């Protein structure tokens, strides 16, 4: 089942906060992307690159284990990790081990630890809280607040760049689209492109977020796609690697 | 402006959680009620009284101060406090001082301290996180995730018991109704009654929560009300103390 999660809280140290409008999209087959734009970027660095973080991957880059009792572990080896791409100092490299715990409220608590100073050095624990919302709705509609089982039959479509010079992934779950395109070996914000779109009742996809010089190379309409087919956008080839409608 | 807040998180000590489906209703004129039912009551005590807590009051029982920069203090002297009513050991008595801080995400963090062992003894700090939702919607629709100003023109109606033997308040904000009725001097769960209702598209009010032997004495339809008028339900009189439509 595809999922759309809105982050409610991020905590390192004693004081939680949430400065971003983060949505994580998870496709039916487990491909994922998390776009974390600041709501109010502060200072010149955040204004130039108004994202706390973006990561994405296919289902091959995450190991999911259901431990029962509403607890799941997810071990990520991100395909795109903007901290790695931009070589941001004092940020984690390599696998990230996380634990996800269902709360009675329907929210999901994620905890884990990262090693920003290297794998042999001290770890930094973090906590995030996630609100599942209904991906088939135009609004951010909270699901399962009273313990009801939520099942989505929202569409789930995933496109992946096939050109050698780029990495890129677009995930459509229900009405919500998130995607990235990064130029290999660029290593600066100039090489990064992100989109977030919302399908309105009219069937039109409205852009909610658009970042990057090559953002027009990311597919932004999704008609007549089928599994295995390739679409070419501004000269760039994207393969449909998942297509459930 | 009336408000409907869904609680996302409750924290005392290092581990946050959310075991309830808590909604707090605040009327246009500042009357309030917070119903905190457990989603999955655990054990015989929670099954018999499946509420973490309920409190309510009129705008005379809370002092609100806007400190600017998205910070507001609220000092509560609850009218109904189920811990006080039931004389639950090791729970706070008297004014509760709280600080509310807007996060960029649109959520509101509430922090404060209570004195469960008496005003001279040690304090216990707490944190709650609140998600504003649109009271005029049938679903729990998240508002202002991206820093947009949210303005509700939802209706705001408040009824208050006038009979000497009871305390009681019903708050209707938009489609959402929450109310309590408590028998004075009873001091047991037998004297407590709570409702939560939701107005469907049809105009019918559907019961989402109904607790107590005398719950039928709480008004559960709200036609032909006007400010200052009195309605009699099963022999009990309720005055309309606020009426904005």
Short mmCIF file of C-alpha atoms in Angstrom, two decimals:
data_model
loop_
_atom_site.label_atom_id
_atom_site.label_comp_id
_atom_site.label_asym_id
_atom_site.label_seq_id
_atom_site.Cartn_x
_atom_site.Cartn_y
_atom_site.Cartn_z
CA UNK A 1 0.00 0.00 0.00
CA UNK A 2 1.43 3.40 -0.90
CA UNK A 3 1.87 5.87 1.94
CA UNK A 4 2.25 9.59 2.44
CA UNK A 5 3.71 10.74 5.75
CA UNK A 6 3.89 14.29 7.04
CA UNK A 7 6.62 14.92 9.58
CA UNK A 8 5.40 16.49 12.82
CA UNK A 9 8.58 16.74 14.82
CA UNK A 10 12.33 16.43 14.62
CA UNK A 11 14.41 16.13 17.75
CA UNK A 12 18.13 16.00 18.45
CA UNK A 13 18.88 16.90 22.05
CA UNK A 14 16.27 18.04 24.54
CA UNK A 15 14.21 20.42 22.38
CA UNK A 16 12.03 19.12 19.53
CA UNK A 17 10.92 21.40 16.72
CA UNK A 18 9.63 21.29 13.16
CA UNK A 19 10.89 23.96 10.78
CA UNK A 20 10.05 22.11 7.56
CA UNK A 21 7.05 20.98 5.56
CA UNK A 22 8.36 17.47 5.12
CA UNK A 23 6.48 14.82 3.20
CA UNK A 24 7.78 11.30 2.70
CA UNK A 25 6.31 9.31 -0.17
CA UNK A 26 6.49 5.53 -0.14
CA UNK A 27 5.34 3.63 -3.22
CA UNK A 28 3.44 0.37 -3.21
CA UNK A 29 6.66 -1.52 -3.94
CA UNK A 30 8.68 0.36 -1.33
CA UNK A 31 10.49 3.04 -3.35
CA UNK A 32 10.75 6.25 -1.34
CA UNK A 33 11.56 9.94 -1.35
CA UNK A 34 11.54 12.46 1.49
CA UNK A 35 11.55 16.17 0.65
CA UNK A 36 12.26 18.44 3.60
CA UNK A 37 11.94 22.10 2.60
CA UNK A 38 12.18 24.79 5.26
CA UNK A 39 8.93 26.71 5.79
CA UNK A 40 10.86 29.88 6.63
CA UNK A 41 14.46 29.60 5.45
CA UNK A 42 16.72 31.59 7.74
CA UNK A 43 19.96 33.18 6.59
CA UNK A 44 21.72 33.18 3.25
CA UNK A 45 22.71 29.51 3.27
CA UNK A 46 19.14 28.30 3.84
CA UNK A 47 17.81 30.81 1.32
CA UNK A 48 20.19 29.50 -1.35
CA UNK A 49 19.32 25.87 -0.62
CA UNK A 50 16.03 25.89 1.34
CA UNK A 51 16.07 22.23 2.35
CA UNK A 52 16.95 20.64 5.65
CA UNK A 53 17.59 17.45 3.73
CA UNK A 54 16.37 15.38 0.82
CA UNK A 55 16.85 11.67 0.45
CA UNK A 56 15.45 9.02 -1.85
CA UNK A 57 15.96 5.45 -2.91
CA UNK A 58 14.50 2.40 -4.52
CA UNK A 59 13.31 -0.59 -2.52
CA UNK A 60 16.80 -2.07 -3.05
CA UNK A 61 18.31 0.65 -0.85
CA UNK A 62 16.27 -0.05 2.31
CA UNK A 63 15.89 -3.19 4.43
CA UNK A 64 12.52 -3.33 6.19
CA UNK A 65 11.91 -5.81 9.03
CA UNK A 66 8.57 -6.13 10.81
CA UNK A 67 9.30 -7.02 14.46
CA UNK A 68 5.60 -7.28 15.34
CA UNK A 69 3.61 -5.28 17.92
CA UNK A 70 3.65 -2.25 15.65
CA UNK A 71 7.45 -2.03 15.52
CA UNK A 72 9.38 -2.02 12.23
CA UNK A 73 13.08 -1.47 11.61
CA UNK A 74 14.28 0.21 8.44
CA UNK A 75 17.94 0.24 7.48
CA UNK A 76 18.59 2.82 4.80
CA UNK A 77 21.41 3.01 2.28
CA UNK A 78 20.13 6.06 0.47
CA UNK A 79 20.51 6.43 -3.25
CA UNK A 80 20.29 10.20 -3.02
CA UNK A 81 21.35 11.82 0.25
CA UNK A 82 21.85 15.57 -0.20
CA UNK A 83 24.31 15.69 2.71
CA UNK A 84 26.48 13.13 0.97
CA UNK A 85 25.98 14.70 -2.46
CA UNK A 86 26.98 18.11 -1.15
CA UNK A 87 29.65 16.63 1.14
CA UNK A 88 28.27 18.57 4.11
CA UNK A 89 30.77 18.39 7.02
CA UNK A 90 29.79 16.47 10.16
CA UNK A 91 26.99 14.50 8.57
CA UNK A 92 26.47 10.75 8.52
CA UNK A 93 27.83 8.39 5.84
CA UNK A 94 26.68 4.83 5.20
CA UNK A 95 23.72 2.83 6.48
CA UNK A 96 21.24 4.51 8.81
CA UNK A 97 19.41 2.18 11.21
CA UNK A 98 15.97 3.33 12.29
CA UNK A 99 13.13 1.95 14.39
CA UNK A 100 9.49 2.82 13.69
CA UNK A 101 6.86 2.44 16.38
CA UNK A 102 3.12 2.80 15.89
CA UNK A 103 1.43 4.98 18.48
CA UNK A 104 -2.22 4.46 19.40
CA UNK A 105 -2.95 7.89 17.91
CA UNK A 106 -2.08 6.61 14.43
CA UNK A 107 1.21 8.52 14.31
CA UNK A 108 4.52 6.72 13.93
CA UNK A 109 7.61 7.51 16.00
CA UNK A 110 10.95 7.02 14.28
CA UNK A 111 14.11 6.81 16.35
CA UNK A 112 17.69 6.09 15.45
CA UNK A 113 21.24 7.27 15.72
CA UNK A 114 23.64 8.76 13.22
CA UNK A 115 27.42 9.09 13.31
CA UNK A 116 28.18 12.60 12.02
CA UNK A 117 31.82 12.41 13.12
CA UNK A 118 32.55 8.98 11.66
CA UNK A 119 31.53 5.40 12.52
CA UNK A 120 34.05 5.07 15.35
CA UNK A 121 33.08 8.33 16.99
CA UNK A 122 30.14 9.33 19.16
CA UNK A 123 26.61 8.80 17.92
CA UNK A 124 23.81 11.34 17.88
CA UNK A 125 20.31 10.06 18.65
CA UNK A 126 17.33 11.49 16.87
CA UNK A 127 13.56 11.23 17.00
CA UNK A 128 10.99 12.05 14.34
CA UNK A 129 7.22 11.81 14.51
CA UNK A 130 5.17 11.08 11.42
CA UNK A 131 1.51 11.63 10.63
CA UNK A 132 0.09 9.30 7.98
CA UNK A 133 -2.22 11.23 5.66
CA UNK A 134 -4.51 9.97 2.92
CA UNK A 135 -2.55 10.20 -0.37
CA UNK A 136 -5.76 10.13 -2.43
CA UNK A 137 -6.98 13.41 -0.94
CA UNK A 138 -6.22 16.93 -2.08
CA UNK A 139 -5.98 18.06 1.55
CA UNK A 140 -3.71 16.70 4.24
CA UNK A 141 -6.29 14.46 5.87
CA UNK A 142 -5.25 12.70 9.08
CA UNK A 143 -6.02 8.98 9.05
CA UNK A 144 -6.62 6.45 11.86
CA UNK A 145 -6.84 8.90 14.78
CA UNK A 146 -8.99 6.47 16.71
CA UNK A 147 -7.20 3.22 15.93
CA UNK A 148 -9.10 2.48 12.71
CA UNK A 149 -7.18 0.47 10.13
CA UNK A 150 -6.42 2.67 7.14
CA UNK A 151 -6.14 1.10 3.71
CA UNK A 152 -5.26 3.15 0.67
CA UNK A 153 -5.96 2.05 -2.86
CA UNK A 154 -4.30 5.19 -4.19
CA UNK A 155 -2.32 4.88 -7.38
CA UNK A 156 1.41 4.31 -7.12
CA UNK A 157 3.68 5.17 -10.04
CA UNK A 158 7.46 5.45 -10.04
CA UNK A 159 9.83 6.74 -12.73
CA UNK A 160 13.60 6.42 -12.69
CA UNK A 161 16.22 8.11 -14.82
CA UNK A 162 18.10 5.79 -17.19
CA UNK A 163 20.68 8.27 -18.54
CA UNK A 164 24.20 7.64 -17.29
CA UNK A 165 24.93 11.24 -16.36
CA UNK A 166 22.03 11.59 -13.91
CA UNK A 167 20.29 10.04 -10.94
CA UNK A 168 16.58 10.70 -10.56
CA UNK A 169 13.37 9.31 -9.18
CA UNK A 170 9.76 10.48 -9.28
CA UNK A 171 7.15 8.92 -6.99
CA UNK A 172 3.43 9.48 -7.46
CA UNK A 173 1.26 8.22 -4.60
CA UNK A 174 -2.38 9.14 -5.03
CA UNK A 175 -2.51 12.85 -5.82
CA UNK A 176 0.95 13.63 -4.45
CA UNK A 177 4.13 13.70 -6.51
CA UNK A 178 7.68 14.14 -5.29
CA UNK A 179 10.79 13.79 -7.37
CA UNK A 180 14.49 14.53 -7.62
CA UNK A 181 17.04 14.80 -10.39
CA UNK A 182 20.75 15.08 -9.61
CA UNK A 183 23.66 15.43 -11.97
CA UNK A 184 26.32 12.86 -11.19
CA UNK A 185 29.71 14.15 -9.97
CA UNK A 186 28.50 17.74 -9.70
CA UNK A 187 28.44 17.83 -5.90
CA UNK A 188 27.00 21.33 -5.54
CA UNK A 189 23.45 22.65 -5.18
CA UNK A 190 23.69 23.50 -8.91
CA UNK A 191 23.35 19.77 -9.61
CA UNK A 192 20.18 19.24 -7.56
CA UNK A 193 16.57 19.52 -8.71
CA UNK A 194 13.36 18.79 -6.80
CA UNK A 195 9.62 18.88 -7.45
CA UNK A 196 6.48 18.46 -5.39
CA UNK A 197 3.15 18.50 -7.22
CA UNK A 198 -0.49 17.97 -6.28
CA UNK A 199 -3.14 16.63 -8.61
CA UNK A 200 -6.21 18.84 -8.38
CA UNK A 201 -9.80 17.71 -8.98
CA UNK A 202 -9.47 18.97 -12.55
CA UNK A 203 -6.75 16.35 -13.12
CA UNK A 204 -4.12 19.07 -13.47
CA UNK A 205 -0.89 18.78 -11.51
CA UNK A 206 -0.14 21.95 -9.60
CA UNK A 207 3.45 22.69 -8.65
CA UNK A 208 3.89 23.13 -4.88
CA UNK A 209 7.67 23.17 -4.97
CA UNK A 210 10.15 23.48 -7.80
CA UNK A 211 13.88 23.79 -7.31
CA UNK A 212 16.86 23.61 -9.62
CA UNK A 213 18.21 24.72 -12.97
CA UNK A 214 17.24 21.46 -14.68
CA UNK A 215 13.91 20.95 -12.96
CA UNK A 216 12.11 20.91 -16.33
CA UNK A 217 13.81 17.59 -17.08
CA UNK A 218 11.67 15.99 -14.36
CA UNK A 219 8.36 14.57 -15.67
CA UNK A 220 5.48 16.69 -14.40
CA UNK A 221 2.50 15.03 -16.09
CA UNK A 222 1.83 11.33 -15.95
CA UNK A 223 -0.63 10.31 -18.65
CA UNK A 224 -0.33 7.22 -20.81
CA UNK A 225 2.40 5.66 -18.72
CA UNK A 226 2.77 1.92 -18.41
CA UNK A 227 5.16 -0.33 -16.58
CA UNK A 228 8.48 -0.66 -18.40
CA UNK A 229 7.84 2.17 -20.82
CA UNK A 230 10.23 5.08 -21.19
CA UNK A 231 9.36 8.75 -21.39
CA UNK A 232 11.73 11.42 -22.66
CA UNK A 233 11.53 14.85 -21.05
CA UNK A 234 13.75 17.60 -22.43
CA UNK A 235 16.11 14.97 -23.75
CA UNK A 236 16.29 12.95 -20.54
CA UNK A 237 14.97 9.37 -20.38
CA UNK A 238 12.86 8.08 -17.50
CA UNK A 239 11.71 4.47 -17.16
CA UNK A 240 8.43 3.62 -15.47
CA UNK A 241 9.62 1.08 -12.87
CA UNK A 242 6.29 0.78 -11.05
CA UNK A 243 2.74 1.40 -12.22
CA UNK A 244 -0.27 0.53 -10.04
CA UNK A 245 -3.51 2.41 -10.71
CA UNK B 1 -11.77 32.68 15.72
CA UNK B 2 -12.85 29.24 16.93
CA UNK B 3 -10.22 26.52 16.92
CA UNK B 4 -10.02 22.77 16.95
CA UNK B 5 -6.73 21.23 18.03
CA UNK B 6 -5.76 17.58 17.80
CA UNK B 7 -3.08 16.52 20.25
CA UNK B 8 -0.11 14.79 18.64
CA UNK B 9 2.12 14.10 21.59
CA UNK B 10 2.22 14.08 25.36
CA UNK B 11 5.52 13.95 27.20
CA UNK B 12 6.52 13.68 30.84
CA UNK B 13 10.07 12.42 31.21
CA UNK B 14 12.23 11.34 28.30
CA UNK B 15 9.74 9.31 26.25
CA UNK B 16 6.85 11.02 24.44
CA UNK B 17 3.76 9.10 23.38
CA UNK B 18 0.14 9.62 22.40
CA UNK B 19 -2.36 7.06 23.65
CA UNK B 20 -5.45 9.23 23.24
CA UNK B 21 -7.58 10.79 20.53
CA UNK B 22 -7.59 14.19 22.15
CA UNK B 23 -9.41 17.15 20.67
CA UNK B 24 -9.49 20.56 22.28
CA UNK B 25 -12.27 22.91 21.23
CA UNK B 26 -11.90 26.64 21.71
CA UNK B 27 -14.86 28.88 20.98
CA UNK B 28 -14.72 32.28 19.36
CA UNK B 29 -15.04 33.93 22.78
CA UNK B 30 -12.45 31.67 24.41
CA UNK B 31 -14.54 29.03 26.16
CA UNK B 32 -12.82 25.65 25.98
CA UNK B 33 -13.10 21.92 26.48
CA UNK B 34 -10.50 19.18 26.02
CA UNK B 35 -11.67 15.55 25.81
CA UNK B 36 -8.87 13.00 26.07
CA UNK B 37 -10.23 9.49 25.55
CA UNK B 38 -7.81 6.57 25.33
CA UNK B 39 -7.72 4.92 21.90
CA UNK B 40 -7.01 1.51 23.48
CA UNK B 41 -7.88 1.58 27.18
CA UNK B 42 -5.60 -0.80 29.07
CA UNK B 43 -6.63 -2.59 32.26
CA UNK B 44 -9.83 -2.47 34.29
CA UNK B 45 -9.40 1.10 35.56
CA UNK B 46 -9.00 2.58 32.07
CA UNK B 47 -11.83 0.42 30.76
CA UNK B 48 -14.17 1.71 33.45
CA UNK B 49 -13.19 5.35 32.83
CA UNK B 50 -11.51 5.45 29.40
CA UNK B 51 -10.17 9.00 29.66
CA UNK B 52 -6.68 10.23 30.38
CA UNK B 53 -8.25 13.49 31.44
CA UNK B 54 -11.05 15.91 30.64
CA UNK B 55 -11.07 19.59 31.44
CA UNK B 56 -13.21 22.53 30.47
CA UNK B 57 -13.91 26.11 31.35
CA UNK B 58 -15.34 29.41 30.29
CA UNK B 59 -13.19 32.31 29.20
CA UNK B 60 -13.32 33.50 32.84
CA UNK B 61 -11.26 30.50 33.90
CA UNK B 62 -8.23 31.12 31.68
CA UNK B 63 -5.86 34.10 31.37
CA UNK B 64 -4.37 34.38 27.89
CA UNK B 65 -1.35 36.66 27.24
CA UNK B 66 0.18 37.13 23.81
CA UNK B 67 3.92 37.63 24.28
CA UNK B 68 4.54 38.15 20.55
CA UNK B 69 6.77 36.14 18.20
CA UNK B 70 4.24 33.30 18.19
CA UNK B 71 4.39 32.77 21.96
CA UNK B 72 1.29 32.85 24.15
CA UNK B 73 0.90 32.03 27.83
CA UNK B 74 -2.31 30.52 29.15
CA UNK B 75 -2.97 30.25 32.88
CA UNK B 76 -5.82 27.85 33.54
CA UNK B 77 -8.11 27.62 36.53
CA UNK B 78 -10.28 24.85 35.17
CA UNK B 79 -13.99 24.77 35.84
CA UNK B 80 -14.10 21.02 35.28
CA UNK B 81 -10.91 19.05 35.92
CA UNK B 82 -11.66 15.32 36.15
CA UNK B 83 -8.58 14.74 38.32
CA UNK B 84 -9.91 17.24 40.84
CA UNK B 85 -13.51 16.02 40.52
CA UNK B 86 -12.43 12.42 41.12
CA UNK B 87 -9.81 13.47 43.69
CA UNK B 88 -7.14 11.42 41.90
CA UNK B 89 -4.05 11.16 44.16
CA UNK B 90 -0.84 12.88 43.08
CA UNK B 91 -2.46 15.21 40.58
CA UNK B 92 -2.20 18.98 40.40
CA UNK B 93 -4.55 21.41 42.16
CA UNK B 94 -4.95 25.09 41.35
CA UNK B 95 -3.76 27.24 38.48
CA UNK B 96 -1.79 25.61 35.68
CA UNK B 97 0.67 27.89 33.84
CA UNK B 98 1.36 26.95 30.25
CA UNK B 99 3.35 28.41 27.36
CA UNK B 100 2.30 27.92 23.74
CA UNK B 101 4.80 28.31 20.93
CA UNK B 102 3.99 28.32 17.23
CA UNK B 103 6.22 26.09 15.16
CA UNK B 104 6.92 26.86 11.49
CA UNK B 105 5.07 23.65 10.62
CA UNK B 106 1.80 25.12 11.89
CA UNK B 107 1.77 22.94 15.00
CA UNK B 108 1.81 24.47 18.47
CA UNK B 109 4.03 23.26 21.29
CA UNK B 110 2.62 23.58 24.79
CA UNK B 111 4.94 23.34 27.77
CA UNK B 112 4.40 23.79 31.46
CA UNK B 113 4.85 22.30 34.88
CA UNK B 114 2.41 20.81 37.35
CA UNK B 115 2.78 20.15 41.08
CA UNK B 116 1.22 16.73 41.65
CA UNK B 117 2.62 16.49 45.19
CA UNK B 118 1.55 19.95 46.30
CA UNK B 119 2.63 23.54 45.51
CA UNK B 120 5.67 23.40 47.81
CA UNK B 121 6.94 20.11 46.42
CA UNK B 122 8.78 19.21 43.24
CA UNK B 123 7.31 20.13 39.89
CA UNK B 124 6.82 17.86 36.91
CA UNK B 125 7.43 19.37 33.47
CA UNK B 126 5.29 18.36 30.54
CA UNK B 127 5.15 18.94 26.81
CA UNK B 128 2.24 18.58 24.43
CA UNK B 129 2.15 19.13 20.69
CA UNK B 130 -1.01 20.30 18.96
CA UNK B 131 -2.13 20.14 15.36
CA UNK B 132 -4.67 22.78 14.37
CA UNK B 133 -7.33 21.26 12.11
CA UNK B 134 -10.13 22.95 10.17
CA UNK B 135 -13.25 22.82 12.38
CA UNK B 136 -15.53 23.35 9.38
CA UNK B 137 -14.44 20.06 7.77
CA UNK B 138 -15.84 16.61 8.35
CA UNK B 139 -12.32 15.16 8.17
CA UNK B 140 -9.34 16.10 10.29
CA UNK B 141 -7.73 18.42 7.78
CA UNK B 142 -4.30 19.80 8.68
CA UNK B 143 -4.06 23.57 8.24
CA UNK B 144 -1.09 25.91 7.62
CA UNK B 145 1.56 23.25 6.94
CA UNK B 146 3.53 25.70 4.83
CA UNK B 147 3.19 28.82 6.93
CA UNK B 148 -0.09 29.99 5.39
CA UNK B 149 -2.31 32.04 7.69
CA UNK B 150 -5.43 30.01 8.53
CA UNK B 151 -8.66 31.83 9.22
CA UNK B 152 -11.79 29.96 10.18
CA UNK B 153 -15.24 31.42 9.85
CA UNK B 154 -16.72 28.27 11.37
CA UNK B 155 -19.73 28.67 13.63
CA UNK B 156 -19.11 28.89 17.36
CA UNK B 157 -21.90 28.06 19.78
CA UNK B 158 -21.64 27.45 23.52
CA UNK B 159 -24.23 26.18 25.98
CA UNK B 160 -23.89 26.16 29.76
CA UNK B 161 -25.95 24.42 32.41
CA UNK B 162 -27.93 26.76 34.65
CA UNK B 163 -29.29 24.19 37.12
CA UNK B 164 -27.73 24.40 40.60
CA UNK B 165 -27.07 20.66 40.92
CA UNK B 166 -24.89 20.37 37.81
CA UNK B 167 -21.96 21.82 35.96
CA UNK B 168 -21.92 21.48 32.20
CA UNK B 169 -20.66 23.03 29.00
CA UNK B 170 -21.16 22.19 25.32
CA UNK B 171 -18.95 23.79 22.68
CA UNK B 172 -19.75 23.60 18.97
CA UNK B 173 -16.98 24.80 16.68
CA UNK B 174 -17.76 24.23 13.04
CA UNK B 175 -18.89 20.65 12.65
CA UNK B 176 -17.33 19.44 15.91
CA UNK B 177 -19.14 19.26 19.24
CA UNK B 178 -17.68 18.43 22.62
CA UNK B 179 -19.48 18.65 25.92
CA UNK B 180 -19.50 17.61 29.56
CA UNK B 181 -22.07 17.34 32.30
CA UNK B 182 -21.04 16.68 35.89
CA UNK B 183 -23.19 16.25 38.97
CA UNK B 184 -22.00 18.51 41.76
CA UNK B 185 -20.62 16.85 44.89
CA UNK B 186 -20.77 13.36 43.39
CA UNK B 187 -17.01 12.96 42.98
CA UNK B 188 -17.07 9.59 41.24
CA UNK B 189 -17.12 8.56 37.58
CA UNK B 190 -20.87 7.99 38.07
CA UNK B 191 -21.26 11.77 38.10
CA UNK B 192 -19.42 12.42 34.82
CA UNK B 193 -20.86 12.57 31.30
CA UNK B 194 -19.15 13.42 28.02
CA UNK B 195 -20.09 13.71 24.36
CA UNK B 196 -18.27 14.23 21.10
CA UNK B 197 -20.34 14.63 17.94
CA UNK B 198 -19.65 15.41 14.31
CA UNK B 199 -22.05 17.17 11.97
CA UNK B 200 -22.27 15.21 8.73
CA UNK B 201 -23.02 16.69 5.30
CA UNK B 202 -26.67 15.73 5.84
CA UNK B 203 -26.78 18.13 8.80
CA UNK B 204 -27.19 15.22 11.23
CA UNK B 205 -24.95 15.09 14.29
CA UNK B 206 -23.27 11.71 14.60
CA UNK B 207 -22.11 10.58 18.03
CA UNK B 208 -18.39 9.79 18.10
CA UNK B 209 -18.17 9.43 21.86
CA UNK B 210 -20.82 9.13 24.54
CA UNK B 211 -20.06 8.45 28.18
CA UNK B 212 -22.11 8.54 31.35
CA UNK B 213 -25.45 7.61 32.87
CA UNK B 214 -26.92 11.06 32.32
CA UNK B 215 -25.43 11.73 28.91
CA UNK B 216 -28.91 12.20 27.41
CA UNK B 217 -29.21 15.40 29.42
CA UNK B 218 -26.54 16.97 27.20
CA UNK B 219 -27.97 18.79 24.15
CA UNK B 220 -27.12 16.83 21.01
CA UNK B 221 -28.87 18.87 18.33
CA UNK B 222 -28.48 22.59 17.93
CA UNK B 223 -31.23 24.05 15.82
CA UNK B 224 -33.08 27.26 16.53
CA UNK B 225 -30.65 28.38 19.19
CA UNK B 226 -29.97 32.05 19.83
CA UNK B 227 -27.79 33.92 22.24
CA UNK B 228 -29.31 34.11 25.74
CA UNK B 229 -32.02 31.56 25.05
CA UNK B 230 -32.44 28.47 27.23
CA UNK B 231 -33.06 24.92 26.08
CA UNK B 232 -34.37 22.19 28.34
CA UNK B 233 -33.09 18.66 27.73
CA UNK B 234 -34.56 15.83 29.82
CA UNK B 235 -35.46 18.35 32.48
CA UNK B 236 -32.06 20.08 32.54
CA UNK B 237 -31.68 23.74 31.51
CA UNK B 238 -28.87 24.97 29.30
CA UNK B 239 -28.29 28.61 28.41
CA UNK B 240 -26.80 29.63 25.08
CA UNK B 241 -23.90 31.82 26.26
CA UNK B 242 -22.32 32.26 22.81
CA UNK B 243 -23.81 32.07 19.35
CA UNK B 244 -21.80 33.00 16.23
CA UNK B 245 -22.88 31.47 12.95
#
